[in-house]
Amino acid sequence: MNPRKIAFRVDASLKIGTGHVMRCLTLAEALRDRGCESTFICREHPGNLIDLISERGFTALGLPAVDVAQDLGLELNLPPHAAWLGADWRTDATQTRKAIGDVTADWLVIDHYAIDERWERKLRPACRRLMVIDDLADRNHDCDLLLDQNLVEGWQDRYRGNVPENCALLLGPEYALLQPLYSELHDRVPPREGPIHRILVYFGGADTDNLTGMVISAFGTLKTEDVSMDVVINSASPHAESLWKLATRDGRIRLHERLPSLAHLMAKADFAVGAGGATSWERCCLGLPSIVITLAENQRPIAAELHKQRFIQWLGHKNEVDEHGMAEALKSLMKNGLESGWSERCGHAVDGKGTSRVGSLLVVGDKNSLRARPATMDDEINVLRWSNFLSTCSHTSIQNIHHSIEITNNFRKHLRDIDTYHVFIVETSSKIPVSLIYFSRQETSWSIRILHAPHLGSFIRDEMILEEALRVLRENATGVLIFSDTQNSSMSPVSVANRQGQYTNAANQKRLEIAVCTDRGSWINASVPTLIGGWLAEGHSVSWSHDASTLPGGDLCFYLSYGRIVDAKTRSRYSNNIVVHASDLPKGRGWSPASWLIMEGAERIPVTLLEAVDAVDAGPIYLQKWIPLHGTELIDDWRELIADATIELVRSFVSRHPEILHEAREQTGKSSSYPRRRATDSELDPAKTLAEQFNHLRIVDNEDYPAFFRHKGQEFILKICRRPSSRGKDS
């Protein structure tokens, strides 16, 4: 699988943007851990961080800075921070498009106050999806996902009307982009209380107003020998030299430059003094109380809300605070110590897992990016919140109260009635709940209802939700699963609700009754929900069983990795009975053909779709696909390739039915058969090299039938897996 391509458009300079680049780097590193490749596109402002981005191991492409003051003056309705772009928006968009190149980015991530919907629309052809990181809510965006990690008054509604209806919104400190170290330290660092002995000072990468110097001077007026101060500065700051001189005069002060993270100093500190912005969430995560001086207008509403909720002490804006006021604030804190509970309040506000949450959403669609689990009472709050959100447009407040009670009662009823209902939560790998799905057993079939997290818009497709839940349902429910499609209302036996209502049948497509039969515990079971979800979306009725004798009958039955002989009477229930076999029939009939072919050194494997008849693997062939091998695929790798080919062939057969029945061809040529593999077939010869027996190792199952060898009267087991960093082009 090719890695996802991520492009970031973000700037930094001597005056602004350091925090923007740092939070984008944090997200890029989390995505790199998930197999993504990120490229940064930055304008070459004085004080840019292009070299730092490269040092972190990412490609950084520079855009030349130009003087656009005259052009900006002619443009109407520009964002308030348009001048920060360093070019007019059309030029910037064109240059960014060129920098991205011919390869379409899976995600384009924009963290820039000067960019709005006009720029974003122009870049749509360069990316599959577009994400905006914002703090201001002062302009319109054309994006698929918007992240605002801030806590301000009315934060839940501040982007209403500013983004498309189907835009997913990640709002609040729950999604703060912090380095992983903060999450690790969050549960480790105890709350602060009592006297203050160590203070941390940091005003960001720019601090053009030299508030750092003002705080140092204020601290210098306080003769407290048992209190020390850690001061973090930017070595490129125009005030760096004077700050060093101030610090060297006071033995209580330690100056730090070019730190990869503030986490270690924050963990040691009892208190902090600094600016608003992203650092606020780092301090809160580690339970570090702080005095805040806001540096920019956009920091004011955030600081006001944090002050209101008693997470910080907001001293005022930069032009409202002087050395005397700072000295008095520090003196009061040192005299009285920390307010009881202040540190704990901060720690409860931010858990540090925001980066992981956002990263897991950006890779939804990759293998193992979603998982389903049985719902519990802990999920009730989300169910109520999602349901109330969907009802607010049509209900009065009194009706909403009754609606909430009804939702709560129904949810609890469904959890209790384990014979009738299976209720699952589908969540990301970082445990962000994205959907609730109900399976309810009717007389002869199951009905399906899906409730989505409304803030995620149409970000995650219904088919993906259904697929994950079906996997868990099949593991937990006994007997045949029947999903009978009708054209009735949303309460019909198969009502797979999307955000606009119900799935509808594909235009002009005949509704089929389809069955899938697999062995319990088979490796193919993980792929079957992909088929079922698609068929239900198209309006077909679907059954799935591990026992062919329990199937209800209908149009088509697919036997996928099913190890039992199906007699003619059972097959007669369906118009067509289809088998998938991994050999070039009539050669290789029988058991585990792919394993035997790999043992023989085959460089490609055929996957053949044929009609089941009385003789084993002898029916007419409808479709065939050849899979090339590189010679390093282990059992999970080549099984995944076969599963993908199987899904492709089966889907093709259904979409081309019934015309494809006329394309059947009889098997010709000399036939051969493979025997059933036994546990003893995994035995290795210790006298031979690993290279000589590598194909043998490629087909062993580490759990069910691992490789083994005999030596000096004893048996030894060998397990084989690929080192993750060594995955090659076959991955």
mmCIF file of C-alpha atoms in Angstrom, residues 343-579:
data_model
loop_
_atom_site.group_PDB
_atom_site.id
_atom_site.type_symbol
_atom_site.label_atom_id
_atom_site.label_comp_id
_atom_site.label_asym_id
_atom_site.label_seq_id
_atom_site.Cartn_x
_atom_site.Cartn_y
_atom_site.Cartn_z
ATOM 1 C CA SER A 343 -3.548 22.673 39.149
ATOM 2 C CA GLU A 344 -6.115 19.861 39.096
ATOM 3 C CA ARG A 345 -8.590 21.986 37.121
ATOM 4 C CA CYS A 346 -5.934 22.594 34.483
ATOM 5 C CA GLY A 347 -5.075 18.912 34.201
ATOM 6 C CA HIS A 348 -8.711 17.903 33.763
ATOM 7 C CA ALA A 349 -9.149 20.354 30.869
ATOM 8 C CA VAL A 350 -6.591 18.760 28.527
ATOM 9 C CA ASP A 351 -5.476 15.114 28.442
ATOM 10 C CA GLY A 352 -2.797 15.545 25.750
ATOM 11 C CA LYS A 353 -4.276 12.976 23.367
ATOM 12 C CA GLY A 354 -5.527 15.476 20.776
ATOM 13 C CA THR A 355 -2.761 14.808 18.262
ATOM 14 C CA SER A 356 -3.471 11.096 18.343
ATOM 15 C CA ARG A 357 -7.191 11.754 17.885
ATOM 16 C CA VAL A 358 -6.681 14.015 14.880
ATOM 17 C CA GLY A 359 -4.072 11.711 13.345
ATOM 18 C CA SER A 360 -6.382 8.713 13.619
ATOM 19 C CA LEU A 361 -9.121 10.581 11.755
ATOM 20 C CA LEU A 362 -6.840 11.593 8.899
ATOM 21 C CA VAL A 363 -5.992 7.957 8.143
ATOM 22 C CA VAL A 364 -9.557 6.614 8.339
ATOM 23 C CA GLY A 365 -9.884 4.167 5.488
ATOM 24 C CA ASP A 366 -6.505 2.554 6.131
ATOM 25 C CA LYS A 367 -6.352 -0.957 7.528
ATOM 26 C CA ASN A 368 -7.297 -1.079 11.226
ATOM 27 C CA SER A 369 -8.194 2.641 11.250
ATOM 28 C CA LEU A 370 -11.649 1.895 12.696
ATOM 29 C CA ARG A 371 -12.878 -0.686 15.156
ATOM 30 C CA ALA A 372 -16.262 -1.690 16.539
ATOM 31 C CA ARG A 373 -16.916 -2.654 20.146
ATOM 32 C CA PRO A 374 -20.042 -3.446 22.161
ATOM 33 C CA ALA A 375 -21.688 -0.300 23.508
ATOM 34 C CA THR A 376 -21.774 0.276 27.275
ATOM 35 C CA MET A 377 -23.509 2.692 29.629
ATOM 36 C CA ASP A 378 -20.438 4.923 29.343
ATOM 37 C CA ASP A 379 -21.563 5.647 25.766
ATOM 38 C CA GLU A 380 -24.956 6.981 26.819
ATOM 39 C CA ILE A 381 -23.746 10.592 26.997
ATOM 40 C CA ASN A 382 -22.580 10.495 23.370
ATOM 41 C CA VAL A 383 -25.803 8.854 22.174
ATOM 42 C CA LEU A 384 -27.844 11.540 23.910
ATOM 43 C CA ARG A 385 -25.646 14.359 22.606
ATOM 44 C CA TRP A 386 -25.758 13.113 19.012
ATOM 45 C CA SER A 387 -29.518 12.525 19.083
ATOM 46 C CA ASN A 388 -30.250 15.938 20.604
ATOM 47 C CA PHE A 389 -28.081 17.658 18.007
ATOM 48 C CA LEU A 390 -30.093 16.078 15.204
ATOM 49 C CA SER A 391 -33.410 17.021 16.810
ATOM 50 C CA THR A 392 -32.783 20.661 17.741
ATOM 51 C CA CYS A 393 -33.839 22.025 14.364
ATOM 52 C CA SER A 394 -37.338 20.541 14.542
ATOM 53 C CA HIS A 395 -38.196 20.365 18.254
ATOM 54 C CA THR A 396 -39.033 22.951 20.889
ATOM 55 C CA SER A 397 -37.134 22.872 24.175
ATOM 56 C CA ILE A 398 -40.001 20.977 25.857
ATOM 57 C CA GLN A 399 -40.083 18.452 23.032
ATOM 58 C CA ASN A 400 -36.324 18.056 23.341
ATOM 59 C CA ILE A 401 -36.689 17.079 26.991
ATOM 60 C CA HIS A 402 -39.143 14.323 26.051
ATOM 61 C CA HIS A 403 -36.899 13.339 23.133
ATOM 62 C CA SER A 404 -33.891 13.005 25.476
ATOM 63 C CA ILE A 405 -35.823 10.806 27.884
ATOM 64 C CA GLU A 406 -37.018 8.613 25.015
ATOM 65 C CA ILE A 407 -33.488 8.237 23.609
ATOM 66 C CA THR A 408 -32.087 7.347 27.042
ATOM 67 C CA ASN A 409 -34.812 4.785 27.761
ATOM 68 C CA ASN A 410 -34.438 3.153 24.346
ATOM 69 C CA PHE A 411 -30.665 2.942 24.616
ATOM 70 C CA ARG A 412 -30.867 1.251 28.005
ATOM 71 C CA LYS A 413 -33.588 -1.095 26.777
ATOM 72 C CA HIS A 414 -31.448 -2.133 23.819
ATOM 73 C CA LEU A 415 -28.431 -2.807 26.045
ATOM 74 C CA ARG A 416 -30.513 -5.024 28.335
ATOM 75 C CA ASP A 417 -32.233 -7.078 25.632
ATOM 76 C CA ILE A 418 -29.205 -9.069 24.509
ATOM 77 C CA ASP A 419 -31.330 -11.633 22.670
ATOM 78 C CA THR A 420 -32.840 -9.072 20.306
ATOM 79 C CA TYR A 421 -30.270 -6.290 20.064
ATOM 80 C CA HIS A 422 -26.572 -6.030 19.357
ATOM 81 C CA VAL A 423 -25.420 -2.438 19.902
ATOM 82 C CA PHE A 424 -21.950 -1.316 18.863
ATOM 83 C CA ILE A 425 -19.863 1.835 18.986
ATOM 84 C CA VAL A 426 -17.521 2.347 16.034
ATOM 85 C CA GLU A 427 -14.464 4.419 16.895
ATOM 86 C CA THR A 428 -11.076 5.375 15.506
ATOM 87 C CA SER A 429 -7.812 3.770 16.577
ATOM 88 C CA SER A 430 -7.493 6.603 19.118
ATOM 89 C CA LYS A 431 -10.954 5.816 20.509
ATOM 90 C CA ILE A 432 -12.870 8.745 19.009
ATOM 91 C CA PRO A 433 -16.490 7.505 18.818
ATOM 92 C CA VAL A 434 -17.804 8.162 15.319
ATOM 93 C CA SER A 435 -21.040 6.146 15.137
ATOM 94 C CA LEU A 436 -23.542 4.039 17.038
ATOM 95 C CA ILE A 437 -24.997 1.070 15.167
ATOM 96 C CA TYR A 438 -27.958 -1.087 16.194
ATOM 97 C CA PHE A 439 -28.580 -4.594 14.908
ATOM 98 C CA SER A 440 -32.020 -5.822 15.959
ATOM 99 C CA ARG A 441 -33.243 -9.352 15.339
ATOM 100 C CA GLN A 442 -36.648 -9.543 13.640
ATOM 101 C CA GLU A 443 -38.614 -12.763 13.008
ATOM 102 C CA THR A 444 -36.504 -13.895 10.070
ATOM 103 C CA SER A 445 -33.943 -11.153 9.602
ATOM 104 C CA TRP A 446 -31.938 -8.340 11.153
ATOM 105 C CA SER A 447 -32.560 -4.598 10.866
ATOM 106 C CA ILE A 448 -29.791 -2.014 10.985
ATOM 107 C CA ARG A 449 -29.791 1.567 12.280
ATOM 108 C CA ILE A 450 -26.801 3.903 12.292
ATOM 109 C CA LEU A 451 -26.470 7.097 14.344
ATOM 110 C CA HIS A 452 -23.458 9.257 13.486
ATOM 111 C CA ALA A 453 -21.482 11.785 15.488
ATOM 112 C CA PRO A 454 -22.935 14.920 13.844
ATOM 113 C CA HIS A 455 -19.758 17.004 14.245
ATOM 114 C CA LEU A 456 -17.992 14.640 11.837
ATOM 115 C CA GLY A 457 -20.370 15.508 8.996
ATOM 116 C CA SER A 458 -20.018 13.067 6.101
ATOM 117 C CA PHE A 459 -16.371 12.476 6.919
ATOM 118 C CA ILE A 460 -16.726 8.722 7.408
ATOM 119 C CA ARG A 461 -18.766 6.696 4.935
ATOM 120 C CA ASP A 462 -21.659 4.577 6.159
ATOM 121 C CA GLU A 463 -20.244 1.495 4.443
ATOM 122 C CA MET A 464 -17.090 1.735 6.577
ATOM 123 C CA ILE A 465 -19.143 1.904 9.776
ATOM 124 C CA LEU A 466 -21.284 -1.047 8.742
ATOM 125 C CA GLU A 467 -18.287 -3.158 7.740
ATOM 126 C CA GLU A 468 -16.583 -2.807 11.124
ATOM 127 C CA ALA A 469 -19.759 -3.553 13.061
ATOM 128 C CA LEU A 470 -20.596 -6.576 10.900
ATOM 129 C CA ARG A 471 -17.237 -8.147 11.722
ATOM 130 C CA VAL A 472 -17.990 -8.018 15.439
ATOM 131 C CA LEU A 473 -21.621 -9.059 14.988
ATOM 132 C CA ARG A 474 -20.570 -12.167 13.047
ATOM 133 C CA GLU A 475 -18.204 -13.113 15.882
ATOM 134 C CA ASN A 476 -20.899 -12.685 18.538
ATOM 135 C CA ALA A 477 -24.137 -13.779 16.856
ATOM 136 C CA THR A 478 -24.908 -17.432 16.203
ATOM 137 C CA GLY A 479 -26.631 -18.882 13.165
ATOM 138 C CA VAL A 480 -27.297 -17.248 9.833
ATOM 139 C CA LEU A 481 -27.387 -13.454 9.535
ATOM 140 C CA ILE A 482 -30.137 -12.342 7.155
ATOM 141 C CA PHE A 483 -30.577 -8.741 6.069
ATOM 142 C CA SER A 484 -33.809 -8.621 4.033
ATOM 143 C CA ASP A 485 -34.156 -5.484 1.928
ATOM 144 C CA THR A 486 -37.545 -3.915 1.248
ATOM 145 C CA GLN A 487 -38.690 -0.568 -0.116
ATOM 146 C CA ASN A 488 -40.678 0.294 2.973
ATOM 147 C CA SER A 489 -40.079 3.051 5.513
ATOM 148 C CA SER A 490 -37.069 3.611 7.736
ATOM 149 C CA MET A 491 -38.387 0.892 10.053
ATOM 150 C CA SER A 492 -38.156 -1.761 7.334
ATOM 151 C CA PRO A 493 -36.116 -4.918 8.071
ATOM 152 C CA VAL A 494 -33.013 -3.469 6.454
ATOM 153 C CA SER A 495 -33.008 0.251 7.084
ATOM 154 C CA VAL A 496 -29.397 1.296 6.747
ATOM 155 C CA ALA A 497 -29.786 4.984 7.467
ATOM 156 C CA ASN A 498 -27.385 7.532 6.085
ATOM 157 C CA ARG A 499 -27.326 11.169 7.149
ATOM 158 C CA GLN A 500 -30.034 12.126 4.673
ATOM 159 C CA GLY A 501 -32.309 9.122 5.368
ATOM 160 C CA GLN A 502 -32.075 5.699 3.755
ATOM 161 C CA TYR A 503 -29.827 3.939 1.327
ATOM 162 C CA THR A 504 -31.585 3.630 -2.014
ATOM 163 C CA ASN A 505 -31.172 1.074 -4.753
ATOM 164 C CA ALA A 506 -28.718 1.745 -7.523
ATOM 165 C CA ALA A 507 -30.595 3.042 -10.550
ATOM 166 C CA ASN A 508 -32.107 0.327 -12.748
ATOM 167 C CA GLN A 509 -30.302 -2.469 -10.873
ATOM 168 C CA LYS A 510 -32.202 -5.661 -10.152
ATOM 169 C CA ARG A 511 -32.565 -6.426 -6.452
ATOM 170 C CA LEU A 512 -30.901 -9.760 -5.715
ATOM 171 C CA GLU A 513 -31.020 -12.205 -2.833
ATOM 172 C CA ILE A 514 -27.348 -12.944 -2.166
ATOM 173 C CA ALA A 515 -25.720 -15.304 0.331
ATOM 174 C CA VAL A 516 -22.144 -15.732 1.543
ATOM 175 C CA CYS A 517 -20.946 -18.933 3.182
ATOM 176 C CA THR A 518 -17.574 -19.103 4.973
ATOM 177 C CA ASP A 519 -15.908 -21.272 7.581
ATOM 178 C CA ARG A 520 -16.020 -19.941 11.129
ATOM 179 C CA GLY A 521 -12.571 -18.589 11.951
ATOM 180 C CA SER A 522 -11.553 -18.299 8.300
ATOM 181 C CA TRP A 523 -9.144 -15.547 7.285
ATOM 182 C CA ILE A 524 -11.612 -14.426 4.587
ATOM 183 C CA ASN A 525 -14.202 -13.404 7.203
ATOM 184 C CA ALA A 526 -12.489 -10.046 7.732
ATOM 185 C CA SER A 527 -13.248 -9.133 4.103
ATOM 186 C CA VAL A 528 -16.848 -10.342 3.857
ATOM 187 C CA PRO A 529 -18.366 -7.232 5.546
ATOM 188 C CA THR A 530 -16.936 -5.142 2.714
ATOM 189 C CA LEU A 531 -19.092 -7.115 0.293
ATOM 190 C CA ILE A 532 -22.178 -7.065 2.486
ATOM 191 C CA GLY A 533 -21.985 -3.340 3.188
ATOM 192 C CA GLY A 534 -21.776 -2.551 -0.503
ATOM 193 C CA TRP A 535 -24.630 -4.887 -1.422
ATOM 194 C CA LEU A 536 -26.913 -3.469 1.245
ATOM 195 C CA ALA A 537 -26.107 0.031 0.011
ATOM 196 C CA GLU A 538 -27.184 -1.092 -3.465
ATOM 197 C CA GLY A 539 -30.469 -2.472 -2.131
ATOM 198 C CA HIS A 540 -29.781 -6.219 -2.277
ATOM 199 C CA SER A 541 -30.819 -8.700 0.406
ATOM 200 C CA VAL A 542 -27.874 -10.511 1.979
ATOM 201 C CA SER A 543 -27.342 -13.602 4.149
ATOM 202 C CA TRP A 544 -24.118 -14.762 5.813
ATOM 203 C CA SER A 545 -23.618 -18.140 7.440
ATOM 204 C CA HIS A 546 -20.908 -20.576 8.452
ATOM 205 C CA ASP A 547 -23.192 -23.508 7.606
ATOM 206 C CA ALA A 548 -24.569 -23.854 4.073
ATOM 207 C CA SER A 549 -27.547 -25.871 5.296
ATOM 208 C CA THR A 550 -28.930 -22.831 7.185
ATOM 209 C CA LEU A 551 -29.014 -20.487 4.194
ATOM 210 C CA PRO A 552 -32.523 -19.357 3.146
ATOM 211 C CA GLY A 553 -32.176 -19.580 -0.639
ATOM 212 C CA GLY A 554 -32.277 -16.947 -3.347
ATOM 213 C CA ASP A 555 -30.407 -15.822 -6.453
ATOM 214 C CA LEU A 556 -26.679 -16.146 -5.732
ATOM 215 C CA CYS A 557 -24.582 -17.936 -3.120
ATOM 216 C CA PHE A 558 -20.829 -17.380 -2.819
ATOM 217 C CA TYR A 559 -18.743 -20.035 -1.046
ATOM 218 C CA LEU A 560 -15.582 -18.248 0.089
ATOM 219 C CA SER A 561 -12.888 -20.321 1.790
ATOM 220 C CA TYR A 562 -15.593 -22.826 2.760
ATOM 221 C CA GLY A 563 -14.044 -26.205 3.447
ATOM 222 C CA ARG A 564 -17.083 -28.493 3.258
ATOM 223 C CA ILE A 565 -18.718 -30.191 0.289
ATOM 224 C CA VAL A 566 -22.110 -28.642 -0.554
ATOM 225 C CA ASP A 567 -24.587 -31.205 -1.880
ATOM 226 C CA ALA A 568 -26.876 -30.690 -4.853
ATOM 227 C CA LYS A 569 -29.978 -30.298 -2.683
ATOM 228 C CA THR A 570 -28.462 -27.371 -0.796
ATOM 229 C CA ARG A 571 -27.182 -25.798 -3.999
ATOM 230 C CA SER A 572 -30.652 -26.047 -5.538
ATOM 231 C CA ARG A 573 -31.864 -23.278 -3.235
ATOM 232 C CA TYR A 574 -29.923 -20.768 -5.333
ATOM 233 C CA SER A 575 -29.976 -20.022 -9.040
ATOM 234 C CA ASN A 576 -26.190 -19.894 -9.066
ATOM 235 C CA ASN A 577 -23.618 -21.215 -6.595
ATOM 236 C CA ILE A 578 -20.218 -19.577 -6.952
ATOM 237 C CA VAL A 579 -16.852 -20.788 -5.672
#
